[in-house]
Amino acid sequence: MSGPDLQNRDPNGLHEASGDNPGLKSEFSDILGEPEHMHSIDCAWKTAYTCYTCGLAWAYKIVSLLCGVPMSLCWGCFYGCMGFKIIWVIVPAFRCYNMASYWLKMIISSCLQSFLDRASKHVAYAFQKSSLRKNNDGWKYGSTVLLCVA
């Protein structure tokens, strides 16, 4: 690993606005704005801009230095433990389950297939011999004797 890219620090666009994600909007114009009919003097607006951008930059740098380093250690440990759990616990457990249940799946599948195959043939035979006719009295159901022998 060559180290972090100091120019492009969000190469995957995690903080770009898209869909339901409004993105991280912290620019001066995203936070503060004066309506057309109420403007402060230009000197106050420029000073407010300078104070906001400097305060934002320094506050972020100080907080990220004090909290970002320990948080990155915590997140690294979290994802390391998550990877360990997936690699050493979850995947082997699923493989064991699939191996153990293979024969049970085969037996249940064969039983269901043989039962449903016979049942569907008998149902088809029953409907093949029945009919529905309309006469002067209305609809009449006509059927022959149904005999199902297994």
GROMACS .gro file of N, CA and C in nm:
model
  450
    1MET      N    1   0.085  -0.117   0.000
    1MET     CA    2   0.000   0.000   0.000
    1MET      C    3   0.090   0.124   0.000
    2SER      N    4   0.064   0.217  -0.090
    2SER     CA    5   0.151   0.333  -0.105
    2SER      C    6   0.112   0.448  -0.013
    3GLY      N    7  -0.004   0.444   0.051
    3GLY     CA    8  -0.047   0.552   0.139
    3GLY      C    9  -0.167   0.625   0.081
    4PRO      N   10  -0.223   0.716   0.157
    4PRO     CA   11  -0.343   0.786   0.111
    4PRO      C   12  -0.313   0.891   0.005
    5ASP      N   13  -0.411   0.916  -0.080
    5ASP     CA   14  -0.401   1.020  -0.182
    5ASP      C   15  -0.429   1.154  -0.115
    6LEU      N   16  -0.330   1.241  -0.109
    6LEU     CA   17  -0.348   1.368  -0.038
    6LEU      C   18  -0.420   1.472  -0.122
    7GLN      N   19  -0.439   1.449  -0.250
    7GLN     CA   20  -0.511   1.543  -0.335
    7GLN      C   21  -0.660   1.508  -0.343
    8ASN      N   22  -0.690   1.386  -0.381
    8ASN     CA   23  -0.828   1.341  -0.394
    8ASN      C   24  -0.862   1.255  -0.273
    9ARG      N   25  -0.922   1.314  -0.172
    9ARG     CA   26  -0.946   1.243  -0.047
    9ARG      C   27  -1.082   1.175  -0.042
   10ASP      N   28  -1.163   1.190  -0.145
   10ASP     CA   29  -1.292   1.120  -0.154
   10ASP      C   30  -1.304   1.060  -0.294
   11PRO      N   31  -1.219   0.960  -0.327
   11PRO     CA   32  -1.218   0.906  -0.464
   11PRO      C   33  -1.347   0.831  -0.501
   12ASN      N   34  -1.421   0.783  -0.403
   12ASN     CA   35  -1.545   0.710  -0.431
   12ASN      C   36  -1.669   0.799  -0.424
   13GLY      N   37  -1.651   0.926  -0.400
   13GLY     CA   38  -1.764   1.019  -0.398
   13GLY      C   39  -1.863   0.992  -0.286
   14LEU      N   40  -1.813   0.960  -0.168
   14LEU     CA   41  -1.902   0.928  -0.055
   14LEU      C   42  -1.985   1.048  -0.010
   15HIS      N   43  -1.935   1.167  -0.033
   15HIS     CA   44  -2.004   1.286   0.016
   15HIS      C   45  -2.062   1.372  -0.096
   16GLU      N   46  -2.084   1.313  -0.213
   16GLU     CA   47  -2.147   1.386  -0.323
   16GLU      C   48  -2.298   1.372  -0.312
   17ALA      N   49  -2.368   1.474  -0.357
   17ALA     CA   50  -2.514   1.470  -0.354
   17ALA      C   51  -2.565   1.376  -0.463
   18SER      N   52  -2.652   1.281  -0.423
   18SER     CA   53  -2.712   1.191  -0.521
   18SER      C   54  -2.832   1.123  -0.458
   19GLY      N   55  -2.941   1.115  -0.531
   19GLY     CA   56  -3.060   1.046  -0.483
   19GLY      C   57  -3.110   1.103  -0.351
   20ASP      N   58  -3.120   1.018  -0.249
   20ASP     CA   59  -3.166   1.061  -0.117
   20ASP      C   60  -3.056   1.128  -0.036
   21ASN      N   61  -2.931   1.115  -0.079
   21ASN     CA   62  -2.819   1.171  -0.007
   21ASN      C   63  -2.798   1.316  -0.050
   22PRO      N   64  -2.822   1.412   0.040
   22PRO     CA   65  -2.802   1.552   0.001
   22PRO      C   66  -2.656   1.592  -0.005
   23GLY      N   67  -2.568   1.505   0.039
   23GLY     CA   68  -2.426   1.536   0.039
   23GLY      C   69  -2.391   1.620   0.161
   24LEU      N   70  -2.264   1.645   0.178
   24LEU     CA   71  -2.217   1.726   0.289
   24LEU      C   72  -2.202   1.869   0.240
   25LYS      N   73  -2.300   1.953   0.276
   25LYS     CA   74  -2.299   2.092   0.230
   25LYS      C   75  -2.256   2.180   0.347
   26SER      N   76  -2.136   2.234   0.338
   26SER     CA   77  -2.086   2.320   0.446
   26SER      C   78  -2.023   2.447   0.392
   27GLU      N   79  -2.048   2.478   0.265
   27GLU     CA   80  -1.996   2.603   0.208
   27GLU      C   81  -2.073   2.721   0.268
   28PHE      N   82  -2.015   2.837   0.266
   28PHE     CA   83  -2.074   2.957   0.323
   28PHE      C   84  -2.213   2.984   0.263
   29SER      N   85  -2.223   2.972   0.131
   29SER     CA   86  -2.351   3.000   0.064
   29SER      C   87  -2.456   2.893   0.090
   30ASP      N   88  -2.414   2.773   0.134
   30ASP     CA   89  -2.511   2.669   0.170
   30ASP      C   90  -2.568   2.691   0.309
   31ILE      N   91  -2.497   2.765   0.393
   31ILE     CA   92  -2.537   2.784   0.532
   31ILE      C   93  -2.598   2.922   0.555
   32LEU      N   94  -2.535   3.025   0.504
   32LEU     CA   95  -2.581   3.162   0.529
   32LEU      C   96  -2.623   3.229   0.398
   33GLY      N   97  -2.724   3.313   0.409
   33GLY     CA   98  -2.770   3.387   0.292
   33GLY      C   99  -2.860   3.502   0.335
   34GLU      N  100  -2.852   3.612   0.263
   34GLU     CA  101  -2.936   3.728   0.292
   34GLU      C  102  -3.037   3.745   0.180
   35PRO      N  103  -3.164   3.771   0.214
   35PRO     CA  104  -3.263   3.794   0.108
   35PRO      C  105  -3.234   3.925   0.034
   36GLU      N  106  -3.295   3.941  -0.082
   36GLU     CA  107  -3.270   4.058  -0.168
   36GLU      C  108  -3.298   4.189  -0.098
   37HIS      N  109  -3.402   4.198  -0.019
   37HIS     CA  110  -3.443   4.325   0.040
   37HIS      C  111  -3.371   4.356   0.172
   38MET      N  112  -3.287   4.266   0.221
   38MET     CA  113  -3.214   4.289   0.346
   38MET      C  114  -3.068   4.251   0.326
   39HIS      N  115  -2.983   4.349   0.310
   39HIS     CA  116  -2.839   4.326   0.294
   39HIS      C  117  -2.763   4.402   0.402
   40SER      N  118  -2.663   4.335   0.458
   40SER     CA  119  -2.573   4.404   0.551
   40SER      C  120  -2.471   4.482   0.468
   41ILE      N  121  -2.391   4.562   0.535
   41ILE     CA  122  -2.288   4.635   0.459
   41ILE      C  123  -2.186   4.535   0.407
   42ASP      N  124  -2.124   4.569   0.295
   42ASP     CA  125  -2.033   4.476   0.228
   42ASP      C  126  -1.919   4.431   0.318
   43CYS      N  127  -1.867   4.521   0.399
   43CYS     CA  128  -1.757   4.488   0.489
   43CYS      C  129  -1.799   4.379   0.588
   44ALA      N  130  -1.920   4.386   0.641
   44ALA     CA  131  -1.969   4.286   0.737
   44ALA      C  132  -1.986   4.150   0.668
   45TRP      N  133  -2.038   4.153   0.545
   45TRP     CA  134  -2.060   4.026   0.472
   45TRP      C  135  -1.927   3.958   0.438
   46LYS      N  136  -1.828   4.036   0.394
   46LYS     CA  137  -1.697   3.980   0.362
   46LYS      C  138  -1.628   3.928   0.488
   47THR      N  139  -1.640   4.001   0.598
   47THR     CA  140  -1.579   3.957   0.724
   47THR      C  141  -1.647   3.830   0.774
   48ALA      N  142  -1.779   3.824   0.761
   48ALA     CA  143  -1.852   3.704   0.802
   48ALA      C  144  -1.807   3.584   0.719
   49TYR      N  145  -1.787   3.605   0.588
   49TYR     CA  146  -1.739   3.498   0.501
   49TYR      C  147  -1.601   3.450   0.546
   50THR      N  148  -1.511   3.543   0.573
   50THR     CA  149  -1.375   3.508   0.614
   50THR      C  150  -1.377   3.435   0.749
   51CYS      N  151  -1.455   3.486   0.844
   51CYS     CA  152  -1.463   3.422   0.976
   51CYS      C  153  -1.524   3.282   0.965
   52TYR      N  154  -1.627   3.268   0.883
   52TYR     CA  155  -1.692   3.137   0.868
   52TYR      C  156  -1.595   3.035   0.808
   53THR      N  157  -1.531   3.071   0.697
   53THR     CA  158  -1.443   2.974   0.631
   53THR      C  159  -1.321   2.940   0.716
   54CYS      N  160  -1.264   3.040   0.785
   54CYS     CA  161  -1.150   3.011   0.873
   54CYS      C  162  -1.194   2.927   0.992
   55GLY      N  163  -1.306   2.962   1.054
   55GLY     CA  164  -1.358   2.885   1.168
   55GLY      C  165  -1.390   2.742   1.129
   56LEU      N  166  -1.451   2.724   1.013
   56LEU     CA  167  -1.482   2.590   0.965
   56LEU      C  168  -1.356   2.509   0.941
   57ALA      N  169  -1.260   2.569   0.875
   57ALA     CA  170  -1.136   2.498   0.842
   57ALA      C  171  -1.059   2.461   0.968
   58TRP      N  172  -1.041   2.556   1.059
   58TRP     CA  173  -0.962   2.527   1.179
   58TRP      C  174  -1.035   2.433   1.275
   59ALA      N  175  -1.165   2.451   1.290
   59ALA     CA  176  -1.241   2.361   1.377
   59ALA      C  177  -1.234   2.218   1.324
   60TYR      N  178  -1.249   2.203   1.194
   60TYR     CA  179  -1.242   2.068   1.136
   60TYR      C  180  -1.103   2.008   1.155
   61LYS      N  181  -0.999   2.089   1.133
   61LYS     CA  182  -0.863   2.037   1.147
   61LYS      C  183  -0.832   1.996   1.291
   62ILE      N  184  -0.874   2.076   1.386
   62ILE     CA  185  -0.847   2.046   1.527
   62ILE      C  186  -0.926   1.923   1.572
   63VAL      N  187  -1.056   1.921   1.540
   63VAL     CA  188  -1.139   1.808   1.581
   63VAL      C  189  -1.095   1.680   1.511
   64SER      N  190  -1.060   1.688   1.382
   64SER     CA  191  -1.016   1.568   1.312
   64SER      C  192  -0.882   1.518   1.365
   65LEU      N  193  -0.797   1.609   1.411
   65LEU     CA  194  -0.671   1.567   1.471
   65LEU      C  195  -0.694   1.500   1.606
   66LEU      N  196  -0.779   1.559   1.689
   66LEU     CA  197  -0.804   1.505   1.822
   66LEU      C  198  -0.892   1.380   1.820
   67CYS      N  199  -0.994   1.379   1.734
   67CYS     CA  200  -1.090   1.268   1.734
   67CYS      C  201  -1.076   1.176   1.613
   68GLY      N  202  -1.029   1.228   1.502
   68GLY     CA  203  -1.022   1.148   1.379
   68GLY      C  204  -0.925   1.033   1.386
   69VAL      N  205  -0.811   1.055   1.450
   69VAL     CA  206  -0.711   0.949   1.461
   69VAL      C  207  -0.764   0.835   1.549
   70PRO      N  208  -0.818   0.863   1.669
   70PRO     CA  209  -0.874   0.751   1.747
   70PRO      C  210  -0.996   0.687   1.679
   71MET      N  211  -1.077   0.766   1.612
   71MET     CA  212  -1.194   0.709   1.543
   71MET      C  213  -1.150   0.619   1.428
   72SER      N  214  -1.044   0.659   1.357
   72SER     CA  215  -0.997   0.573   1.248
   72SER      C  216  -0.943   0.441   1.303
   73LEU      N  217  -0.881   0.446   1.421
   73LEU     CA  218  -0.836   0.323   1.485
   73LEU      C  219  -0.956   0.235   1.522
   74CYS      N  220  -1.061   0.298   1.578
   74CYS     CA  221  -1.183   0.222   1.614
   74CYS      C  222  -1.248   0.161   1.491
   75TRP      N  223  -1.261   0.241   1.383
   75TRP     CA  224  -1.324   0.187   1.261
   75TRP      C  225  -1.239   0.077   1.199
   76GLY      N  226  -1.108   0.092   1.203
   76GLY     CA  227  -1.020  -0.013   1.152
   76GLY      C  228  -1.038  -0.143   1.230
   77CYS      N  229  -1.044  -0.132   1.365
   77CYS     CA  230  -1.067  -0.251   1.448
   77CYS      C  231  -1.203  -0.312   1.421
   78PHE      N  232  -1.305  -0.226   1.404
   78PHE     CA  233  -1.441  -0.275   1.377
   78PHE      C  234  -1.445  -0.356   1.247
   79TYR      N  235  -1.390  -0.300   1.139
   79TYR     CA  236  -1.393  -0.370   1.011
   79TYR      C  237  -1.300  -0.492   1.011
   80GLY      N  238  -1.192  -0.486   1.089
   80GLY     CA  239  -1.107  -0.604   1.104
   80GLY      C  240  -1.182  -0.717   1.173
   81CYS      N  241  -1.255  -0.684   1.281
   81CYS     CA  242  -1.335  -0.786   1.352
   81CYS      C  243  -1.448  -0.838   1.263
   82MET      N  244  -1.510  -0.749   1.185
   82MET     CA  245  -1.617  -0.790   1.094
   82MET      C  246  -1.562  -0.887   0.990
   83GLY      N  247  -1.447  -0.856   0.934
   83GLY     CA  248  -1.384  -0.947   0.837
   83GLY      C  249  -1.349  -1.080   0.900
   84PHE      N  250  -1.295  -1.078   1.022
   84PHE     CA  251  -1.262  -1.202   1.093
   84PHE      C  252  -1.388  -1.287   1.112
   85LYS      N  253  -1.497  -1.223   1.156
   85LYS     CA  254  -1.621  -1.297   1.181
   85LYS      C  255  -1.676  -1.359   1.053
   86ILE      N  256  -1.671  -1.285   0.943
   86ILE     CA  257  -1.723  -1.337   0.817
   86ILE      C  258  -1.636  -1.451   0.767
   87ILE      N  259  -1.503  -1.431   0.770
   87ILE     CA  260  -1.410  -1.531   0.715
   87ILE      C  261  -1.403  -1.656   0.802
   88TRP      N  262  -1.397  -1.641   0.933
   88TRP     CA  263  -1.371  -1.754   1.021
   88TRP      C  264  -1.494  -1.813   1.088
   89VAL      N  265  -1.610  -1.744   1.083
   89VAL     CA  266  -1.729  -1.797   1.152
   89VAL      C  267  -1.845  -1.818   1.055
   90ILE      N  268  -1.889  -1.713   0.988
   90ILE     CA  269  -2.013  -1.718   0.910
   90ILE      C  270  -1.999  -1.808   0.788
   91VAL      N  271  -1.896  -1.787   0.705
   91VAL     CA  272  -1.880  -1.869   0.583
   91VAL      C  273  -1.862  -2.017   0.617
   92PRO      N  274  -1.775  -2.055   0.713
   92PRO     CA  275  -1.766  -2.198   0.747
   92PRO      C  276  -1.897  -2.255   0.803
   93ALA      N  277  -1.972  -2.175   0.879
   93ALA     CA  278  -2.099  -2.224   0.933
   93ALA      C  279  -2.198  -2.252   0.821
   94PHE      N  280  -2.206  -2.164   0.721
   94PHE     CA  281  -2.295  -2.188   0.608
   94PHE      C  282  -2.251  -2.309   0.526
   95ARG      N  283  -2.120  -2.325   0.508
   95ARG     CA  284  -2.071  -2.442   0.436
   95ARG      C  285  -2.107  -2.570   0.511
   96CYS      N  286  -2.094  -2.571   0.642
   96CYS     CA  287  -2.128  -2.686   0.723
   96CYS      C  288  -2.279  -2.715   0.713
   97TYR      N  289  -2.360  -2.611   0.719
   97TYR     CA  290  -2.505  -2.628   0.707
   97TYR      C  291  -2.541  -2.686   0.571
   98ASN      N  292  -2.482  -2.633   0.464
   98ASN     CA  293  -2.512  -2.683   0.330
   98ASN      C  294  -2.469  -2.829   0.314
   99MET      N  295  -2.353  -2.865   0.369
   99MET     CA  296  -2.307  -3.003   0.359
   99MET      C  297  -2.397  -3.097   0.440
  100ALA      N  298  -2.436  -3.055   0.559
  100ALA     CA  299  -2.518  -3.140   0.646
  100ALA      C  300  -2.660  -3.155   0.595
  101SER      N  301  -2.713  -3.053   0.531
  101SER     CA  302  -2.852  -3.059   0.489
  101SER      C  303  -2.870  -3.108   0.345
  102TYR      N  304  -2.763  -3.138   0.275
  102TYR     CA  305  -2.773  -3.181   0.135
  102TYR      C  306  -2.860  -3.305   0.122
  103TRP      N  307  -2.831  -3.409   0.200
  103TRP     CA  308  -2.906  -3.534   0.187
  103TRP      C  309  -3.050  -3.519   0.233
  104LEU      N  310  -3.072  -3.439   0.335
  104LEU     CA  311  -3.208  -3.414   0.380
  104LEU      C  312  -3.288  -3.342   0.271
  105LYS      N  313  -3.226  -3.248   0.205
  105LYS     CA  314  -3.292  -3.178   0.094
  105LYS      C  315  -3.327  -3.276  -0.018
  106MET      N  316  -3.236  -3.366  -0.049
  106MET     CA  317  -3.260  -3.463  -0.155
  106MET      C  318  -3.377  -3.556  -0.120
  107ILE      N  319  -3.383  -3.604   0.004
  107ILE     CA  320  -3.490  -3.695   0.046
  107ILE      C  321  -3.625  -3.623   0.042
  108ILE      N  322  -3.631  -3.504   0.098
  108ILE     CA  323  -3.756  -3.429   0.099
  108ILE      C  324  -3.799  -3.396  -0.043
  109SER      N  325  -3.706  -3.358  -0.127
  109SER     CA  326  -3.738  -3.326  -0.267
  109SER      C  327  -3.794  -3.448  -0.340
  110SER      N  328  -3.734  -3.564  -0.320
  110SER     CA  329  -3.783  -3.686  -0.386
  110SER      C  330  -3.922  -3.723  -0.338
  111CYS      N  331  -3.946  -3.714  -0.207
  111CYS     CA  332  -4.078  -3.747  -0.153
  111CYS      C  333  -4.184  -3.652  -0.206
  112LEU      N  334  -4.155  -3.525  -0.203
  112LEU     CA  335  -4.252  -3.427  -0.253
  112LEU      C  336  -4.278  -3.446  -0.402
  113GLN      N  337  -4.173  -3.471  -0.477
  113GLN     CA  338  -4.189  -3.487  -0.620
  113GLN      C  339  -4.275  -3.609  -0.652
  114SER      N  340  -4.251  -3.721  -0.584
  114SER     CA  341  -4.331  -3.841  -0.612
  114SER      C  342  -4.476  -3.822  -0.569
  115PHE      N  343  -4.500  -3.757  -0.455
  115PHE     CA  344  -4.636  -3.734  -0.409
  115PHE      C  345  -4.709  -3.636  -0.501
  116LEU      N  346  -4.647  -3.524  -0.531
  116LEU     CA  347  -4.712  -3.423  -0.614
  116LEU      C  348  -4.732  -3.472  -0.757
  117ASP      N  349  -4.643  -3.555  -0.806
  117ASP     CA  350  -4.658  -3.611  -0.940
  117ASP      C  351  -4.785  -3.695  -0.948
  118ARG      N  352  -4.804  -3.784  -0.850
  118ARG     CA  353  -4.926  -3.867  -0.848
  118ARG      C  354  -5.051  -3.783  -0.826
  119ALA      N  355  -5.044  -3.691  -0.732
  119ALA     CA  356  -5.161  -3.609  -0.700
  119ALA      C  357  -5.203  -3.526  -0.821
  120SER      N  358  -5.108  -3.469  -0.892
  120SER     CA  359  -5.143  -3.387  -1.007
  120SER      C  360  -5.203  -3.472  -1.120
  121LYS      N  361  -5.157  -3.594  -1.135
  121LYS     CA  362  -5.217  -3.682  -1.236
  121LYS      C  363  -5.362  -3.714  -1.202
  122HIS      N  364  -5.392  -3.741  -1.074
  122HIS     CA  365  -5.529  -3.771  -1.033
  122HIS      C  366  -5.620  -3.648  -1.047
  123VAL      N  367  -5.570  -3.532  -1.013
  123VAL     CA  368  -5.650  -3.410  -1.029
  123VAL      C  369  -5.676  -3.385  -1.177
  124ALA      N  370  -5.577  -3.403  -1.261
  124ALA     CA  371  -5.596  -3.384  -1.405
  124ALA      C  372  -5.698  -3.483  -1.459
  125TYR      N  373  -5.693  -3.607  -1.412
  125TYR     CA  374  -5.790  -3.708  -1.456
  125TYR      C  375  -5.931  -3.669  -1.413
  126ALA      N  376  -5.946  -3.618  -1.292
  126ALA     CA  377  -6.077  -3.578  -1.242
  126ALA      C  378  -6.135  -3.464  -1.325
  127PHE      N  379  -6.055  -3.367  -1.359
  127PHE     CA  380  -6.106  -3.254  -1.438
  127PHE      C  381  -6.125  -3.291  -1.584
  128GLN      N  382  -6.055  -3.392  -1.631
  128GLN     CA  383  -6.070  -3.435  -1.769
  128GLN      C  384  -6.208  -3.498  -1.790
  129LYS      N  385  -6.261  -3.567  -1.690
  129LYS     CA  386  -6.389  -3.638  -1.703
  129LYS      C  387  -6.508  -3.553  -1.662
  130SER      N  388  -6.488  -3.430  -1.620
  130SER     CA  389  -6.601  -3.347  -1.577
  130SER      C  390  -6.630  -3.242  -1.684
  131SER      N  391  -6.750  -3.188  -1.677
  131SER     CA  392  -6.790  -3.086  -1.774
  131SER      C  393  -6.888  -2.990  -1.708
  132LEU      N  394  -6.904  -2.874  -1.770
  132LEU     CA  395  -6.994  -2.772  -1.722
  132LEU      C  396  -7.077  -2.727  -1.842
  133ARG      N  397  -7.210  -2.749  -1.832
  133ARG     CA  398  -7.298  -2.716  -1.945
  133ARG      C  399  -7.405  -2.618  -1.900
  134LYS      N  400  -7.453  -2.537  -1.996
  134LYS     CA  401  -7.561  -2.444  -1.967
  134LYS      C  402  -7.687  -2.494  -2.036
  135ASN      N  403  -7.797  -2.506  -1.958
  135ASN     CA  404  -7.926  -2.540  -2.017
  135ASN      C  405  -8.028  -2.435  -1.974
  136ASN      N  406  -8.154  -2.463  -1.991
  136ASN     CA  407  -8.258  -2.365  -1.959
  136ASN      C  408  -8.264  -2.335  -1.809
  137ASP      N  409  -8.228  -2.430  -1.724
  137ASP     CA  410  -8.233  -2.410  -1.579
  137ASP      C  411  -8.110  -2.339  -1.525
  138GLY      N  412  -8.014  -2.312  -1.608
  138GLY     CA  413  -7.889  -2.250  -1.563
  138GLY      C  414  -7.771  -2.342  -1.591
  139TRP      N  415  -7.666  -2.323  -1.514
  139TRP     CA  416  -7.545  -2.402  -1.532
  139TRP      C  417  -7.563  -2.536  -1.464
  140LYS      N  418  -7.520  -2.642  -1.532
  140LYS     CA  419  -7.530  -2.776  -1.476
  140LYS      C  420  -7.392  -2.841  -1.482
  141TYR      N  421  -7.357  -2.902  -1.371
  141TYR     CA  422  -7.228  -2.971  -1.361
  141TYR      C  423  -7.251  -3.117  -1.390
  142GLY      N  424  -7.186  -3.167  -1.494
  142GLY     CA  425  -7.201  -3.308  -1.529
  142GLY      C  426  -7.069  -3.379  -1.505
  143SER      N  427  -7.075  -3.496  -1.446
  143SER     CA  428  -6.953  -3.568  -1.414
  143SER      C  429  -6.974  -3.716  -1.427
  144THR      N  430  -6.870  -3.783  -1.459
  144THR     CA  431  -6.874  -3.929  -1.457
  144THR      C  432  -6.825  -3.973  -1.320
  145VAL      N  433  -6.830  -4.096  -1.294
  145VAL     CA  434  -6.785  -4.148  -1.165
  145VAL      C  435  -6.632  -4.134  -1.159
  146LEU      N  436  -6.585  -4.072  -1.051
  146LEU     CA  437  -6.442  -4.053  -1.034
  146LEU      C  438  -6.388  -4.166  -0.949
  147LEU      N  439  -6.288  -4.231  -0.999
  147LEU     CA  440  -6.226  -4.340  -0.926
  147LEU      C  441  -6.076  -4.315  -0.928
  148CYS      N  442  -6.024  -4.292  -0.809
  148CYS     CA  443  -5.880  -4.267  -0.797
  148CYS      C  444  -5.816  -4.390  -0.731
  149VAL      N  445  -5.736  -4.457  -0.807
  149VAL     CA  446  -5.665  -4.572  -0.755
  149VAL      C  447  -5.517  -4.541  -0.757
  150ALA      N  448  -5.455  -4.558  -0.644
  150ALA     CA  449  -5.312  -4.528  -0.636
  150ALA      C  450  -5.229  -4.639  -0.693
   0.00000   0.00000   0.00000
